[in-house]
Structure formats: structure tokens, C-alpha cells
Amino acid sequence: MEPAPAAVLLGWELMAVDPDAGTIEVAFRASEQFLNPAGVVQGGFLAAMLDDTLGPALVATLRAGEWAPTTDLHVQFLASARPGRLIGRGRVVGRGGEIAFLAGELLREDGVVIATAVATANVRRS
Amino acid sequence: MEPAPAAVLLGWELMAVDPDAGTIEVAFRASEQFLNPAGVVQGGFLAAMLDDTLGPALVATLRAGEWAPTTDLHVQFLASARPGRLIGRGRVVGRGGEIAFLAGELLREDGVVIATAVATANVRRS
């Protein structure tokens, strides 16, 4: 499948996925385009990366014809990030009917966690 | 002041700001680059726009030498957005010492609210 424009812009790359466990690991490329006036990656772009980590963790568990828009995303910003490679780890924490609870974190390559997130998604059938 | 790269990428434009009231109105240009596999703006980019709405509402109230990194951002996604112009409205809801509480929403040009956000920021002095 062709990656979506948002994934291309974020430098999204699949590292590992385990649909049975509901876990995923992806990589991103934080670009100079994402910098805020303080010269670090604007927090919203870290949120975009986390959205593109938690969402795919759930999507990997869905059946054909299902999709799952995110209804809520809560991000905590623990540390700042410079342009370069970042790692996203996401997981499906729980599933109750059509509601899915997701969590994950974004790390620098040296293992420092720069942001964590929880999200809620609504599984729908076409 | 030269706009930051993240603001340029989001098509950020100041419409109105009232530092005494702690309110701001800004505009964005959602680009085709921000689309997800469903062909709508990836939620994370809406979060990035809200971060660049709530943050500036606070920054406009700060003194010289102060800055305020966001610690938490919580976004609810009410409706989807297509590429084009979006409006952000942000406000400082409260301030207790170095902690500031922010809120706002992102609207389509026809007035439909597509996402709302609350954020917490930490005011620092250099």
C-alpha cells in the first residue's frame, strides 16, 4: 500500500508489528520544517508522530472493511527533540466493542522518551 | 519576527490577538501533504495547528525573556477536515504562578468546529 502523504511528510517507516500482541514500532524523520521558534521540534509534530504510531498499532489488528478514526489524543511532552530520527512505540491497551484504547511513546535514538500519548479510537465498518 | 519553520509549514497567519483578554485568532492552510489514508487531514496535524493556536495565545501575554513550553495537549476530534483554510481560536483560561491553562478550537471556514483542545504550559524565565 502506498503510504499516505502525512506519513511521507513525517518520514514514517514500519520497523516491527505484532497484530496478535497489538504492538507496533515505527520510525520517523523529524525535519527542519518542524522546528518552532526555540529551534526544537514543535510539539504538535510530535503529536502527529504519536498519532501515526498509535493508529497503526490498532489498524494492524482490524479486519478488512474496518477503519478507526481517533476521537481523543492526549500527549505529555517530556523532553525536546532535534531534527533527526525518532522511534515510535504503540500498543492497543484494550478493546471494548467498537472502542479501542491506545498508548505509546516517542523516543530519541539514544532511548530518551520525549513524549508519551494515550488515544481513544472508534472502530467502524464500511 | 520571522515565522518559525513549523508555522510556515502549517500556513500560520495571525488574524487578531488581545493580550489583555488572553485571546487569539489565527488561520492555517491545511496542505495535501497532511492527508491520511482516508483522504482527510491526519489528526496529528490538526493537533499541531491547535498547539500553534493555544501556545501563541499565551506567548502574547508573556514578558520579555519569558517562554512557555507546553507540557500537556489533549485534543478531541469532532469532524474531519479537507485541505484548505482553517481557523484557530485560542485563549488563556487561567494562570497560577508559572502554570498556564489554555483552551481553543479549530474551525472550518463555514464555522463547523473540527477539533477542540486543552493544554497546560509552564512559563519559564531566561
CSV table of C-alpha atoms in Angstrom, one decimal, chain A residues 1 4-7 9-10 32-38 42-45 47-49 51-52 67 70-78, chain B residues 1 4-7 9-10 32-38 42-45 47-49 51-52 67 70-78:
chain,number,residue,atom,x,y,z
A,1,MET,CA,0.0,0.0,0.0
A,4,ALA,CA,-0.3,8.4,2.8
A,5,PRO,CA,1.1,12.0,2.3
A,6,ALA,CA,1.1,12.6,6.1
A,7,ALA,CA,3.2,9.5,6.6
A,9,LEU,CA,5.9,14.1,5.4
A,10,LEU,CA,6.7,12.6,8.8
A,32,GLU,CA,13.9,21.1,9.9
A,33,GLN,CA,10.5,22.1,8.6
A,34,PHE,CA,9.0,21.0,12.0
A,35,LEU,CA,11.1,23.5,14.2
A,36,ASN,CA,9.5,26.0,16.5
A,37,PRO,CA,10.9,29.4,17.4
A,38,ALA,CA,13.0,27.7,20.1
A,42,GLN,CA,7.1,21.9,17.6
A,43,GLY,CA,5.1,19.7,20.0
A,44,GLY,CA,2.3,19.3,17.5
A,45,PHE,CA,4.5,17.4,15.1
A,47,ALA,CA,1.7,14.6,18.5
A,48,ALA,CA,1.3,13.9,14.7
A,49,MET,CA,4.1,11.2,15.0
A,51,ASP,CA,-1.0,9.7,16.2
A,52,ASP,CA,0.8,7.8,13.3
A,67,TRP,CA,-11.3,1.6,9.9
A,70,THR,CA,-9.2,8.7,16.6
A,71,THR,CA,-11.6,10.6,18.9
A,72,ASP,CA,-9.1,11.7,21.6
A,73,LEU,CA,-5.4,12.2,21.7
A,74,HIS,CA,-3.6,13.3,24.9
A,75,VAL,CA,0.2,13.9,24.7
A,76,GLN,CA,2.7,14.7,27.5
A,77,PHE,CA,5.9,16.4,26.4
A,78,LEU,CA,8.8,15.1,28.5
B,1,MET,CA,9.8,38.3,13.8
B,4,ALA,CA,9.3,29.5,12.6
B,5,PRO,CA,9.5,26.7,10.1
B,6,ALA,CA,6.6,24.8,11.7
B,7,ALA,CA,4.4,27.9,11.4
B,9,LEU,CA,4.6,24.6,7.0
B,10,LEU,CA,1.2,24.9,8.7
B,32,GLU,CA,-2.4,18.0,0.6
B,33,GLN,CA,0.8,16.8,2.4
B,34,PHE,CA,-1.2,16.4,5.6
B,35,LEU,CA,-3.7,13.8,4.3
B,36,ASN,CA,-4.1,10.4,5.9
B,37,PRO,CA,-5.1,7.2,4.0
B,38,ALA,CA,-8.8,8.2,4.3
B,42,GLN,CA,-4.3,13.4,9.7
B,43,GLY,CA,-5.5,14.2,13.2
B,44,GLY,CA,-1.9,14.9,14.4
B,45,PHE,CA,-1.7,17.9,12.0
B,47,ALA,CA,-3.1,18.8,16.9
B,48,ALA,CA,-0.1,20.7,15.5
B,49,MET,CA,-2.4,23.6,14.4
B,51,ASP,CA,-0.6,23.7,19.5
B,52,ASP,CA,0.2,26.7,17.3
B,67,TRP,CA,8.9,31.4,27.2
B,70,THR,CA,3.6,23.0,26.5
B,71,THR,CA,3.6,20.1,29.0
B,72,ASP,CA,0.2,18.5,28.0
B,73,LEU,CA,-2.0,18.7,25.0
B,74,HIS,CA,-5.4,16.9,24.8
B,75,VAL,CA,-7.3,17.1,21.5
B,76,GLN,CA,-10.8,15.8,20.7
B,77,PHE,CA,-11.5,15.3,17.0
B,78,LEU,CA,-15.1,16.2,16.2
